[in-house]
Every structure is written in C-alpha cells, then in structure tokens.
Amino acid sequence: MRTTGLRKWTLLASGTLTLAVAVVIGLLLGSVQDLRSAQRSALASDRVLQQATQNEKLLIDMETGVRGFVLTGQDTFLQPWRAAVADLPAAARQLESLAASDPEQLRRARTIDAAIRDYATGYAAPLTRTARSTPTAARSIVATQEGKTRVDAVRSQLAQLEAVEARNADSRRAHADAVGNRAIAEAIAGLIVLVALVLLLTRYLRRALARGEEAATDASLAQARLAVLARASDLLAESLDEERTLERVANVVVPVIADWCGIELVAEDGALRNVAVAHIDPGKVELAREMQVRYPPRDDSPTGPANVVRTGEPELYREIPQEMLEAGAQDREHLRLIRELGLVSAMAVPLTARGRTLGVITLVSAESGRLYGPDDLEYAQDLAGRAALAIDNARLYGQERGVAETLQRSLLPDTLPVIPRTALAARYLPAELSAEVGGDWYDVIPLPDARVVLAIGDVVGHGVKAAAIMGQLRSALRAYTLEGHEPGEALDRLKAMLRTTAGGGMVGTLLVGILDPATGALQYSSAGHPPALVRGPDGSVRYLNEGRGTPLAVGLQRAREGTTRLEPGSLLLMYTDGLVERRTERLGAGLERLERAVANGPADAEELLDHVLAELGSDAPSADDIALLAVSPVRERAARIRIELPADRGSVTSARHAVARWLTGAGANQDELYELSVAVGDACANAVEHAYGPGDATFEVGAELVNGEVVLDVRDAGSWRDPRGVNRGRGLQLMNAFTDSVQIDKTEKGTHVRMRRRLAGGGE
Amino acid sequence: MSELARIVVRDEDDLRVVEISGELDASNAEEARQAALDLFANSAHGIIFDLRQLSYIDSAGIALLFEIAERLGRRGQSLALVVTPSAVIRRALEVTEIGEMATVVPTIEAARARVLPNDERGQSSAT
C-alpha cells in the first residue's frame, strides 16, 4: 500500500513539474515574440524617416531644376528634374506603404504625395513648357516664386510627418526596451519557479524514498525480532541447564535486539550472579566480565539490575544520562571503562515467574546507536517472561524429579539377597508418561531364623512425598519383621504408625509375606494390594485371595492372614497394579491375562518376569510404575548335574546358568554363586576354543556336592592349549582365584578340568 | 547385542558414559567389543563405563576392559569404571588388577572427577 501511494504522489509531482516547465517556456516565447514585433515597428519608423528624407530630397531636386531652367533656359537644369520626376511615383508609394501602420501618418503621406504630384504635373510641367515656348515671359523670379512656395508647403508637411514619425520611433523603441526588460524579468522569474519546483520535487522524492526505506526496515526488524523471540523460546524449552540456556538466549538476542545482553540470576543467598553476557563484539565480552569481577554491582545501587530485582519493576533509559554513568561508577577508572563501552540506551527487565523475581535481563545499545522506546520494553518483558517461566519450570522439575528419583533408587534394593534353595527375581519399571517418579516398591528381607520377608507395595501419589513415605514404610517394615512380627501384625503396626505420623492422609497398598525356604510355608497379609499369584509345579495357576484387608491408613480393623505352601518347582509372583491395570479395560481382564502369561511362561524366575512384562506390556508408554517380585523354591536339590552342550560360545552361557541354578540349590551364597559361575564359565570358554572346528563337537559340564565341597568338571574332546596373548591368562587366573583347587588333565581323549571349592555355609 | 547384556551410551558434557548392564561372558564379549570400540570419541578426556548394573563378568569381559583401557591410554585418554562397592563382580576386577589400567570408583561423580583434566594431571597417565 505504501509503495502504491508513493508511486501516485511521485507521478503527480512529476506531472506538475512538467506542466510548470511548459507554462514558463510558453510565457518566455510570448515575451520574445512581443520583443521582436516591438523592435520591428521601431525599425519601420526609422525607414519611414529615411524615405521621407529621400522624398524631400527628390522634391528639392525637382524644384531647384525647374527654377534653374526657368531662370537660365539651359536644358541641363532639367536633367535632375527629369530623374526626380521618374523616381517620384515609386518613392511616394514606398512612403505610403511604410507609413501604412499609422493611419494619421498614412493620411499625411498621401497628402504629401498628392501635393508633390500636383507640384510636378500641375505647376512644374506647365511652367517648363511655357518657359520653353516663351522663355522671356516665364523667365523671371516671380514665375518661380509660386513653385518655391508650393515646395515649402510640401516640405513643411514632410517635416511634420518626420517629426511625428521620430516621436513614434522613440516611443516604439521605448516600448521595445520595456518589452525586452519584461521578457528578461519573465525569464528570470520562470527560472526561479522552475528551480524551486525541481527542488521541491527532489525533496519530496527523497522523503518518500526514505519513508519507503524506513517502512521496509521496520518490517524486517519486526520480523527479526519475532524470530529472536521464537528462537529464544525454543532454546528455553530445549534444555534444563539454565545457565547454558540463558547464555544461548543472550547470544540470540545480540545483535538483533541489543548490542549488549547481560543476564543475572538471584542466587540462593539473594545476591545477583551474572550467568550470561553477550556482545556483538566478542572481545568486549571479556571486558564486561572483567568489569564484573573488578567492580561487582552493588546491591544498594538505586538503578540497574539490583533495583529491578528489589522493585520487580523494569527500567527503561531511552538515552542513558551522563549523571547516571557517573553515579554508577565506583571510581575514575570504572567511569573510564564504562564510557569506553559507549552505552547509548538501555533496558533492565525483571525475570519474573509465579510472582517471584528470579533475575534480571539487561539489554543495552551502544554501537548501533538504537534508542529504546516503550515498544522495545514491552518486547523485552515478553522475552523475560518466557525466560523466567522456563527457568522456574526447570528448577521445579529438577528439584522434584531429582530428589524423588534419588530417594526412589536408594529405597529399592540394589541386588536381591541370595536365599538358599530359592530363586528370586525382581523388576522395577518407572512410569514413562508421568514426569514424576512413582511410589512402587518391593523388598526382600532375610530374617535371623532363616525365613525371608517378601514385600511389595504401592504408595498412591508421585514425587518426593510418595518416595519419602515409601522409605518410611520400608524401614518400618524391616524393623517390625526383624523384631519377629508376623505379616498381619506388621501391617497393623505400620497402619498405626501412619496414623500417628505426618503420613496420615497417605493412601497405599502393601502385600507382605514371610516364606520359610526350608518348608515352603508362606504366611501373607494384604493391605488392599492386588493378590499374589502362585503357579504350582504342575503348571496350575491360582491367586492368593486370603488375608485381604483395607489399604493402609483406611479402616481400623485388624489385618487378616492367609497361609499357603510353595512346593519346590512352584513360583510366587507379586506385582503392583501398573502391571494389570489399563485405562481401557476392567481390572478382571488384566488379571486373566496375567494368569495366562504365568501359566504359559518359562520355569526360571528371571525369564518368567521378562515373559510377563512382554505379554502384558503395551506398545504405548506406561502411565504407571510397575514393580514385580518372583520367588521360586528350587524344584529338587539335585546332588549332581551333568550336561552336554555343543561346542559354541552360546553354550558357555547355558552351562554357567545351569551350574548357577544348581549352586543356589546347593546353598551357595551370593559371592560363591558369582565366583564359581566365573570359574565354570571360563573353563567352558576354554573347552569351546579347544574344539576342532565347528562341526558336531560337544563338551560336558558336571557339578557335584561332596561333603560340603563343590566339585566342578568340564571335559572336552580337544587338547588343552596354553593360554595365548596377554589377556588369555586371565581365565586361568580367575579359575585359580575363585576355587580352592584347579586340576587340568590333558589326555589323548581330550582335556578335563576339575575345580573344587568348599562352601562357606557347609552346603546342604 | 544379545539379551544377555545391554549397552546404553549417554554423553554428559565432555564425557561419554557407557552403561553396560546384564551379563558379559564369552558368548557376547566380541559383540560388546565391537560396540564399545565404536563409541570412542576422540575429543573426550576419557570414557566412563558404568558397570553398576552388570551382574556378571568373566575373563572375556575383563579382557575387553583391558583392551579399551589400553587403547584409551595410548591416546592419553583415561577409562573409569563405576562399580558398587558391594558388587559381586568387584572380586573379578580385583583379581585381574584392572585397577592398574583403569580407575575403579563407586559413583559417576567420582569417575567424572578422575577423568576430567584437573585430576588427570595428578596421575602419571600413559600417553
């Protein structure tokens, strides 16, 4: 729209100028024409005068000739007369035509002509004839007197005509001068008008162009500023590291919005701490940092960041007054440095979120010479608002999530204790959808009487509070059960504790069981928790529906207990509701799916948990935590195992897993389990390497408990090779370190490695 | 990677943290080795191996740690192993004296402090 307007006005102005030029030139041409005609008429008067003089001369010639002839009778006197008479008609006509422009003069010219003709024909001609025929009669002074009188009359008329014409000529010349002067004046005036018009148009065009440029600059600046805002918002949303983020924001703001950008945050002690400085000239950033160190801003300064934080109100200095710089300087050197920065205009805007001022963002113009106005302040406040909210969110999120996660992780057992003849497995999957950490937990507590406490719980709520309550519950449960309380009694005490402590309003569920691994007897009690599930050795699956009570902190009735017996080879699965609850289906459907998954699942506790999670998990991110605990009394305490496996690397894993299961049954503790697994694993790895080719070679692994001593055998059909390379010796090194003895027999039939180790618990 | 072990890499500032969880034995050590060798970043001061979730390691896995420590050492980078003090695998690390080649620490923070340049100067690290 602006450009259209510009074009219209430009066209109009150009048209006006052209028209003015035409008018001025027209006027000038007119003046020149006037001047020419004035000069021509002045010239005409001159010619009339010349002709009149000429005619007068002819007349005098005639009269003198006639008189001379009459008085002397000599014919020679008639010579000029004849010539004059011959010229006279043409001269008379000439005078008349020259005097034609003035009627008065024309009349005079005609009268003169008539008089001359009359003199020539009516007087001179008869006189000369008479004088020729009767020379004496005519030859007298008297006879010529009349002719002289007549000629004098004509001459006086001619003189009159000449006088008039001379006056005319004067006035015409004056007129021509006047016309000439006027033309010059008109030409000068026209030129002045033209120059003025050209100047006006030039000025107008320059302004119009400047306006156009300004408009274009305004538009691109606005666009750049919006881009900065968008980029800053992205940066703020991207990261939780506030200092780094703010530094990047400062670098985006410069140079589009400001030549300088500084961001200060209020530290925990209330002091302002600079976290970001950006300048269009990176070299000056150092100078600014140096100044910050040498002259830390005073908290009591009446203006600037400290004041903005104090009041929560922004400051805008369209032009930074000299006095302010002086007041802000702490000494001469400081003032010199400040002046060196060449600050022009500045804004300091509080970073305010949720009613708290978190810091200040300072925008300064220097090199660009830009002056900040209310629009700029509004923009800066928008930017600051976004930054502040991002900082606040990040802080809140960081605090909450960090503390909760730390608590949660510290409260779940790192590793499960090793319980003789019992396989244990557990899983904890935090919710993926919720930003906060949940309150699901589990625990396994070996009791002094060789029984083991199995617990799984769910604290309603998320975050730090839930994690803290979970921690309280876990410690309290440990204390009560270690004191010898049975599951129901322990739950009652927990409920009582919750009623008297701050966790009064807490809602949660908990399932506690105490298992005697020796007999498989399980006593359990539930405070509103989903029922545990048992798969018998025959693969039948049932839920443990007894011993159910109200959730924690709800109701006053005593907890009830249920009992059951876990046969060797059976499996107990405890879980939290995240496993079976889906928003889109009823709880019963989840329980049925779990039942099926467990019925069809693998025998091994670890493998079963993976199977269950795979079967019941959905592709969508989980909205709730899931905790799982599986307990399986080992089927039979085999005195020995002996397995044969194909000679490939994958078999190494199978072999040591089989031995590990057997060792658990044999009563090995956690360290023994790991160390003997490594010993047998490395022996197997050697056996696999000895095998000739990949064909159908096999190796054999055996484990036996003899008088509390574990005897491990690994046999292969290849020949033992001494370890090669610097790393190869480590297998043997570990085997030696982790067993009491290593014996290697190399025969023609193959290699036999035998390792022995006495178990700390004596074995069973 | 087989289901036995899982490798998760995260870059924290100038440090690369490689978390190996599960079990590392002869069956998957070579796979882990290939994966680990790909993770070397030239710019880093060093690498942190987070082994807190590793429940089993035998000579094959330990050989891998030695190789990585040696390769890093040749480039002036260091290797820190994060292992819980009570972890069963600690025994194997002690027996094989991996501590001669790499720093064994209980937490990521401690590992960071050892790997970052300030503390690196304190050690007579091989170049």
Short mmCIF file of N, CA, C and O in Angstrom, two decimals, chain B residues 8-108:
data_model
loop_
_atom_site.label_atom_id
_atom_site.label_comp_id
_atom_site.label_asym_id
_atom_site.label_seq_id
_atom_site.Cartn_x
_atom_site.Cartn_y
_atom_site.Cartn_z
N VAL B 8 24.15 -48.89 26.89
CA VAL B 8 23.50 -47.60 26.70
C VAL B 8 24.56 -46.51 26.79
O VAL B 8 25.37 -46.52 27.72
N VAL B 9 24.57 -45.63 25.81
CA VAL B 9 25.59 -44.58 25.81
C VAL B 9 24.93 -43.24 26.03
O VAL B 9 23.91 -42.94 25.42
N ARG B 10 25.48 -42.46 26.93
CA ARG B 10 24.99 -41.10 27.05
C ARG B 10 26.19 -40.17 27.18
O ARG B 10 27.19 -40.51 27.81
N ASP B 11 26.09 -39.02 26.51
CA ASP B 11 27.18 -38.06 26.57
C ASP B 11 26.82 -36.99 27.58
O ASP B 11 25.80 -36.33 27.47
N GLU B 12 27.65 -36.86 28.58
CA GLU B 12 27.42 -35.83 29.60
C GLU B 12 28.57 -34.86 29.53
O GLU B 12 29.71 -35.20 29.83
N ASP B 13 28.25 -33.63 29.09
CA ASP B 13 29.28 -32.61 28.88
C ASP B 13 30.36 -33.18 27.97
O ASP B 13 30.09 -33.62 26.89
N ASP B 14 31.58 -33.20 28.45
CA ASP B 14 32.66 -33.64 27.61
C ASP B 14 32.97 -35.12 27.84
O ASP B 14 34.01 -35.61 27.43
N LEU B 15 32.07 -35.80 28.53
CA LEU B 15 32.36 -37.18 28.88
C LEU B 15 31.34 -38.12 28.28
O LEU B 15 30.16 -37.80 28.18
N ARG B 16 31.82 -39.28 27.92
CA ARG B 16 30.92 -40.30 27.39
C ARG B 16 30.74 -41.36 28.47
O ARG B 16 31.72 -41.89 28.99
N VAL B 17 29.49 -41.61 28.81
CA VAL B 17 29.21 -42.63 29.82
C VAL B 17 28.58 -43.82 29.12
O VAL B 17 27.55 -43.70 28.46
N VAL B 18 29.24 -44.97 29.24
CA VAL B 18 28.75 -46.20 28.61
C VAL B 18 28.27 -47.11 29.72
O VAL B 18 29.05 -47.55 30.57
N GLU B 19 26.96 -47.33 29.73
CA GLU B 19 26.41 -48.18 30.78
C GLU B 19 26.24 -49.59 30.22
O GLU B 19 25.55 -49.79 29.22
N ILE B 20 26.92 -50.53 30.85
CA ILE B 20 26.78 -51.93 30.43
C ILE B 20 26.03 -52.65 31.54
O ILE B 20 26.48 -52.65 32.69
N SER B 21 24.87 -53.19 31.19
CA SER B 21 24.11 -53.90 32.20
C SER B 21 23.89 -55.34 31.74
O SER B 21 24.00 -55.65 30.57
N GLY B 22 23.59 -56.19 32.71
CA GLY B 22 23.35 -57.59 32.38
C GLY B 22 24.59 -58.43 32.62
O GLY B 22 25.29 -58.23 33.60
N GLU B 23 24.86 -59.32 31.69
CA GLU B 23 25.96 -60.26 31.87
C GLU B 23 26.89 -60.22 30.67
O GLU B 23 26.44 -60.17 29.53
N LEU B 24 28.18 -60.25 30.94
CA LEU B 24 29.19 -60.18 29.89
C LEU B 24 30.05 -61.44 29.99
O LEU B 24 30.76 -61.64 30.97
N ASP B 25 29.94 -62.30 28.98
CA ASP B 25 30.76 -63.52 29.01
C ASP B 25 31.29 -63.81 27.60
O ASP B 25 31.21 -62.98 26.70
N ALA B 26 31.83 -65.02 27.43
CA ALA B 26 32.46 -65.36 26.16
C ALA B 26 31.47 -65.28 24.99
O ALA B 26 31.86 -65.05 23.86
N SER B 27 30.17 -65.47 25.29
CA SER B 27 29.20 -65.52 24.20
C SER B 27 28.93 -64.14 23.61
O SER B 27 28.57 -64.03 22.44
N ASN B 28 29.08 -63.09 24.38
CA ASN B 28 28.72 -61.77 23.84
C ASN B 28 29.85 -60.74 23.95
O ASN B 28 29.67 -59.59 23.61
N ALA B 29 31.02 -61.17 24.43
CA ALA B 29 32.11 -60.21 24.63
C ALA B 29 32.56 -59.58 23.30
O ALA B 29 32.84 -58.38 23.24
N GLU B 30 32.60 -60.40 22.24
CA GLU B 30 33.07 -59.88 20.97
C GLU B 30 32.10 -58.82 20.43
O GLU B 30 32.51 -57.76 19.95
N GLU B 31 30.82 -59.12 20.59
CA GLU B 31 29.79 -58.16 20.17
C GLU B 31 29.94 -56.85 20.95
O GLU B 31 29.91 -55.77 20.40
N ALA B 32 30.11 -57.01 22.26
CA ALA B 32 30.27 -55.84 23.13
C ALA B 32 31.52 -55.06 22.74
O ALA B 32 31.54 -53.83 22.74
N ARG B 33 32.57 -55.82 22.36
CA ARG B 33 33.84 -55.20 21.99
C ARG B 33 33.62 -54.31 20.75
O ARG B 33 34.04 -53.15 20.73
N GLN B 34 32.95 -54.86 19.76
CA GLN B 34 32.70 -54.09 18.55
C GLN B 34 31.91 -52.82 18.88
O GLN B 34 32.23 -51.73 18.41
N ALA B 35 30.88 -53.01 19.70
CA ALA B 35 30.04 -51.87 20.06
C ALA B 35 30.86 -50.84 20.83
O ALA B 35 30.79 -49.63 20.55
N ALA B 36 31.68 -51.31 21.75
CA ALA B 36 32.44 -50.38 22.60
C ALA B 36 33.47 -49.61 21.79
O ALA B 36 33.66 -48.41 21.99
N LEU B 37 34.14 -50.31 20.85
CA LEU B 37 35.18 -49.63 20.06
C LEU B 37 34.59 -48.53 19.19
O LEU B 37 35.26 -47.55 18.86
N ASP B 38 33.32 -48.70 18.82
CA ASP B 38 32.66 -47.66 18.01
C ASP B 38 32.38 -46.41 18.82
O ASP B 38 32.06 -45.36 18.27
N LEU B 39 32.43 -46.55 20.14
CA LEU B 39 31.95 -45.45 20.99
C LEU B 39 33.04 -44.46 21.35
O LEU B 39 32.81 -43.47 22.02
N PHE B 40 34.27 -44.78 20.95
CA PHE B 40 35.35 -43.89 21.32
C PHE B 40 35.18 -42.53 20.68
O PHE B 40 34.99 -42.41 19.48
N ALA B 41 35.25 -41.52 21.48
CA ALA B 41 35.18 -40.16 20.94
C ALA B 41 36.55 -39.54 21.13
O ALA B 41 37.10 -39.54 22.21
N ASN B 42 37.12 -39.05 20.03
CA ASN B 42 38.47 -38.51 20.10
C ASN B 42 38.58 -37.29 20.98
O ASN B 42 39.59 -37.04 21.60
N SER B 43 37.50 -36.51 20.99
CA SER B 43 37.57 -35.23 21.69
C SER B 43 37.51 -35.39 23.21
O SER B 43 37.97 -34.56 23.96
N ALA B 44 36.95 -36.50 23.65
CA ALA B 44 36.68 -36.64 25.08
C ALA B 44 37.97 -36.79 25.88
O ALA B 44 38.99 -37.23 25.37
N HIS B 45 37.90 -36.39 27.14
CA HIS B 45 39.04 -36.59 28.03
C HIS B 45 39.16 -38.06 28.36
O HIS B 45 40.23 -38.56 28.68
N GLY B 46 38.02 -38.73 28.33
CA GLY B 46 38.04 -40.13 28.66
C GLY B 46 36.65 -40.70 28.60
O GLY B 46 35.70 -40.03 28.21
N ILE B 47 36.53 -41.94 29.01
CA ILE B 47 35.23 -42.61 28.97
C ILE B 47 34.94 -43.20 30.34
O ILE B 47 35.85 -43.65 31.05
N ILE B 48 33.67 -43.13 30.70
CA ILE B 48 33.25 -43.75 31.95
C ILE B 48 32.43 -44.98 31.60
O ILE B 48 31.48 -44.89 30.82
N PHE B 49 32.80 -46.11 32.14
CA PHE B 49 31.99 -47.33 31.99
C PHE B 49 31.21 -47.50 33.28
O PHE B 49 31.80 -47.68 34.35
N ASP B 50 29.91 -47.42 33.15
CA ASP B 50 29.07 -47.59 34.33
C ASP B 50 28.69 -49.07 34.42
O ASP B 50 27.88 -49.56 33.63
N LEU B 51 29.29 -49.77 35.38
CA LEU B 51 29.09 -51.22 35.48
C LEU B 51 28.20 -51.58 36.68
O LEU B 51 28.19 -52.72 37.12
N ARG B 52 27.47 -50.57 37.17
CA ARG B 52 26.69 -50.84 38.39
C ARG B 52 25.57 -51.84 38.16
O ARG B 52 25.08 -52.46 39.08
N GLN B 53 25.11 -51.92 36.91
CA GLN B 53 24.04 -52.87 36.62
C GLN B 53 24.56 -54.14 35.96
O GLN B 53 23.80 -54.92 35.40
N LEU B 54 25.87 -54.30 36.01
CA LEU B 54 26.45 -55.51 35.40
C LEU B 54 26.52 -56.58 36.47
O LEU B 54 27.20 -56.43 37.48
N SER B 55 25.82 -57.71 36.27
CA SER B 55 25.76 -58.71 37.33
C SER B 55 26.77 -59.83 37.11
O SER B 55 27.01 -60.62 38.01
N TYR B 56 27.33 -59.91 35.91
CA TYR B 56 28.28 -60.99 35.66
C TYR B 56 29.35 -60.53 34.68
O TYR B 56 29.05 -59.90 33.66
N ILE B 57 30.59 -60.83 35.00
CA ILE B 57 31.67 -60.58 34.05
C ILE B 57 32.74 -61.64 34.29
O ILE B 57 33.06 -61.97 35.43
N ASP B 58 33.24 -62.23 33.22
CA ASP B 58 34.32 -63.20 33.40
C ASP B 58 35.52 -62.76 32.57
O ASP B 58 35.58 -61.61 32.13
N SER B 59 36.46 -63.64 32.32
CA SER B 59 37.73 -63.21 31.72
C SER B 59 37.52 -62.59 30.34
O SER B 59 38.26 -61.69 29.95
N ALA B 60 36.48 -63.04 29.61
CA ALA B 60 36.24 -62.47 28.28
C ALA B 60 35.89 -60.99 28.40
O ALA B 60 36.40 -60.15 27.65
N GLY B 61 35.02 -60.68 29.36
CA GLY B 61 34.62 -59.29 29.56
C GLY B 61 35.76 -58.45 30.11
O GLY B 61 35.95 -57.30 29.73
N ILE B 62 36.55 -59.06 30.98
CA ILE B 62 37.66 -58.32 31.58
C ILE B 62 38.73 -58.03 30.53
O ILE B 62 39.33 -56.94 30.48
N ALA B 63 38.94 -58.99 29.62
CA ALA B 63 39.88 -58.77 28.52
C ALA B 63 39.45 -57.55 27.71
O ALA B 63 40.27 -56.73 27.28
N LEU B 64 38.15 -57.43 27.53
CA LEU B 64 37.62 -56.28 26.79
C LEU B 64 37.94 -54.97 27.51
O LEU B 64 38.39 -54.00 26.88
N LEU B 65 37.76 -54.97 28.84
CA LEU B 65 38.05 -53.75 29.60
C LEU B 65 39.53 -53.39 29.48
O LEU B 65 39.90 -52.23 29.32
N PHE B 66 40.39 -54.40 29.55
CA PHE B 66 41.83 -54.15 29.42
C PHE B 66 42.15 -53.55 28.06
O PHE B 66 42.91 -52.59 27.95
N GLU B 67 41.54 -54.11 27.03
CA GLU B 67 41.84 -53.63 25.68
C GLU B 67 41.41 -52.17 25.54
O GLU B 67 42.16 -51.34 25.00
N ILE B 68 40.25 -51.87 26.06
CA ILE B 68 39.76 -50.49 25.94
C ILE B 68 40.64 -49.53 26.72
O ILE B 68 41.03 -48.47 26.23
N ALA B 69 41.01 -49.95 27.94
CA ALA B 69 41.86 -49.10 28.78
C ALA B 69 43.18 -48.83 28.05
O ALA B 69 43.69 -47.70 28.05
N GLU B 70 43.70 -49.87 27.42
CA GLU B 70 44.99 -49.75 26.75
C GLU B 70 44.88 -48.80 25.55
O GLU B 70 45.71 -47.91 25.36
N ARG B 71 43.84 -48.99 24.76
CA ARG B 71 43.64 -48.12 23.59
C ARG B 71 43.49 -46.66 24.01
O ARG B 71 44.06 -45.76 23.40
N LEU B 72 42.69 -46.45 25.04
CA LEU B 72 42.48 -45.07 25.51
C LEU B 72 43.79 -44.49 26.01
O LEU B 72 44.14 -43.36 25.73
N GLY B 73 44.51 -45.31 26.79
CA GLY B 73 45.77 -44.85 27.38
C GLY B 73 46.74 -44.41 26.30
O GLY B 73 47.43 -43.40 26.45
N ARG B 74 46.77 -45.14 25.20
CA ARG B 74 47.68 -44.78 24.12
C ARG B 74 47.36 -43.40 23.56
O ARG B 74 48.21 -42.73 23.00
N ARG B 75 46.11 -43.00 23.69
CA ARG B 75 45.72 -41.68 23.16
C ARG B 75 45.66 -40.63 24.26
O ARG B 75 45.16 -39.53 24.06
N GLY B 76 46.13 -40.99 25.42
CA GLY B 76 46.14 -40.03 26.52
C GLY B 76 44.78 -39.85 27.15
O GLY B 76 44.55 -38.90 27.91
N GLN B 77 43.86 -40.75 26.84
CA GLN B 77 42.53 -40.66 27.45
C GLN B 77 42.46 -41.71 28.57
O GLN B 77 43.22 -42.67 28.58
N SER B 78 41.56 -41.47 29.50
CA SER B 78 41.51 -42.43 30.60
C SER B 78 40.16 -43.12 30.67
O SER B 78 39.16 -42.65 30.14
N LEU B 79 40.16 -44.26 31.34
CA LEU B 79 38.94 -45.06 31.49
C LEU B 79 38.62 -45.15 32.98
O LEU B 79 39.51 -45.42 33.79
N ALA B 80 37.37 -44.86 33.30
CA ALA B 80 36.94 -45.02 34.69
C ALA B 80 35.82 -46.04 34.73
O ALA B 80 34.92 -46.02 33.89
N LEU B 81 35.90 -46.95 35.68
CA LEU B 81 34.86 -47.97 35.83
C LEU B 81 34.08 -47.66 37.11
O LEU B 81 34.68 -47.48 38.17
N VAL B 82 32.76 -47.56 36.95
CA VAL B 82 31.93 -47.30 38.13
C VAL B 82 31.37 -48.64 38.61
O VAL B 82 30.63 -49.31 37.88
N VAL B 83 31.74 -49.03 39.80
CA VAL B 83 31.32 -50.32 40.35
C VAL B 83 30.88 -50.12 41.80
O VAL B 83 31.57 -49.45 42.58
N THR B 84 29.71 -50.63 42.13
CA THR B 84 29.21 -50.53 43.51
C THR B 84 30.17 -51.30 44.43
O THR B 84 30.62 -52.39 44.07
N PRO B 85 30.48 -50.72 45.60
CA PRO B 85 31.45 -51.38 46.49
C PRO B 85 31.06 -52.81 46.84
O PRO B 85 31.92 -53.67 46.99
N SER B 86 29.73 -53.06 46.92
CA SER B 86 29.32 -54.39 47.36
C SER B 86 29.07 -55.35 46.19
O SER B 86 28.66 -56.49 46.39
N ALA B 87 29.34 -54.90 44.96
CA ALA B 87 29.00 -55.73 43.80
C ALA B 87 29.84 -57.00 43.77
O ALA B 87 31.03 -56.99 44.11
N VAL B 88 29.21 -58.10 43.34
CA VAL B 88 29.95 -59.36 43.30
C VAL B 88 31.06 -59.33 42.25
O VAL B 88 32.12 -59.92 42.43
N ILE B 89 30.83 -58.56 41.16
CA ILE B 89 31.83 -58.57 40.08
C ILE B 89 33.13 -57.89 40.50
O ILE B 89 34.15 -58.02 39.83
N ARG B 90 33.09 -57.16 41.60
CA ARG B 90 34.28 -56.46 42.07
C ARG B 90 35.45 -57.44 42.28
O ARG B 90 36.60 -57.11 42.03
N ARG B 91 35.11 -58.64 42.74
CA ARG B 91 36.14 -59.65 43.01
C ARG B 91 36.96 -59.94 41.76
O ARG B 91 38.19 -60.00 41.81
N ALA B 92 36.26 -60.11 40.65
CA ALA B 92 36.96 -60.44 39.41
C ALA B 92 37.86 -59.28 38.98
O ALA B 92 38.96 -59.48 38.47
N LEU B 93 37.39 -58.06 39.20
CA LEU B 93 38.18 -56.88 38.83
C LEU B 93 39.44 -56.79 39.68
O LEU B 93 40.51 -56.42 39.21
N GLU B 94 39.28 -57.18 40.96
CA GLU B 94 40.42 -57.11 41.87
C GLU B 94 41.46 -58.16 41.51
O GLU B 94 42.66 -57.88 41.43
N VAL B 95 40.97 -59.36 41.25
CA VAL B 95 41.89 -60.47 40.95
C VAL B 95 42.72 -60.15 39.70
O VAL B 95 43.92 -60.39 39.66
N THR B 96 42.09 -59.59 38.70
CA THR B 96 42.80 -59.33 37.43
C THR B 96 43.53 -57.99 37.46
O THR B 96 44.20 -57.64 36.50
N GLU B 97 43.39 -57.27 38.54
CA GLU B 97 44.11 -56.00 38.72
C GLU B 97 43.85 -55.00 37.59
O GLU B 97 44.76 -54.36 37.07
N ILE B 98 42.58 -54.86 37.22
CA ILE B 98 42.23 -53.87 36.19
C ILE B 98 42.54 -52.47 36.71
O ILE B 98 42.73 -51.52 35.95
N GLY B 99 42.58 -52.33 38.03
CA GLY B 99 42.88 -51.04 38.66
C GLY B 99 44.21 -50.46 38.22
O GLY B 99 44.43 -49.25 38.32
N GLU B 100 45.09 -51.31 37.70
CA GLU B 100 46.36 -50.81 37.20
C GLU B 100 46.17 -50.01 35.91
O GLU B 100 46.98 -49.16 35.56
N MET B 101 45.12 -50.35 35.20
CA MET B 101 44.91 -49.75 33.88
C MET B 101 43.78 -48.72 33.88
O MET B 101 43.75 -47.84 33.03
N ALA B 102 42.85 -48.91 34.78
CA ALA B 102 41.70 -48.02 34.80
C ALA B 102 41.38 -47.64 36.23
O ALA B 102 41.84 -48.30 37.17
N THR B 103 40.62 -46.56 36.37
CA THR B 103 40.23 -46.12 37.70
C THR B 103 38.93 -46.81 38.07
O THR B 103 37.98 -46.78 37.30
N VAL B 104 38.89 -47.42 39.24
CA VAL B 104 37.64 -48.05 39.68
C VAL B 104 37.06 -47.20 40.81
O VAL B 104 37.73 -46.96 41.81
N VAL B 105 35.86 -46.66 40.58
CA VAL B 105 35.25 -45.75 41.55
C VAL B 105 33.81 -46.16 41.80
O VAL B 105 33.20 -46.85 40.97
N PRO B 106 33.24 -45.72 42.93
CA PRO B 106 31.88 -46.16 43.27
C PRO B 106 30.77 -45.33 42.61
O PRO B 106 29.65 -45.80 42.53
N THR B 107 31.08 -44.08 42.19
CA THR B 107 29.99 -43.25 41.65
C THR B 107 30.43 -42.57 40.36
O THR B 107 31.62 -42.42 40.09
N ILE B 108 29.42 -42.13 39.60
CA ILE B 108 29.68 -41.40 38.35
C ILE B 108 30.43 -40.11 38.67
O ILE B 108 31.36 -39.72 37.95
#
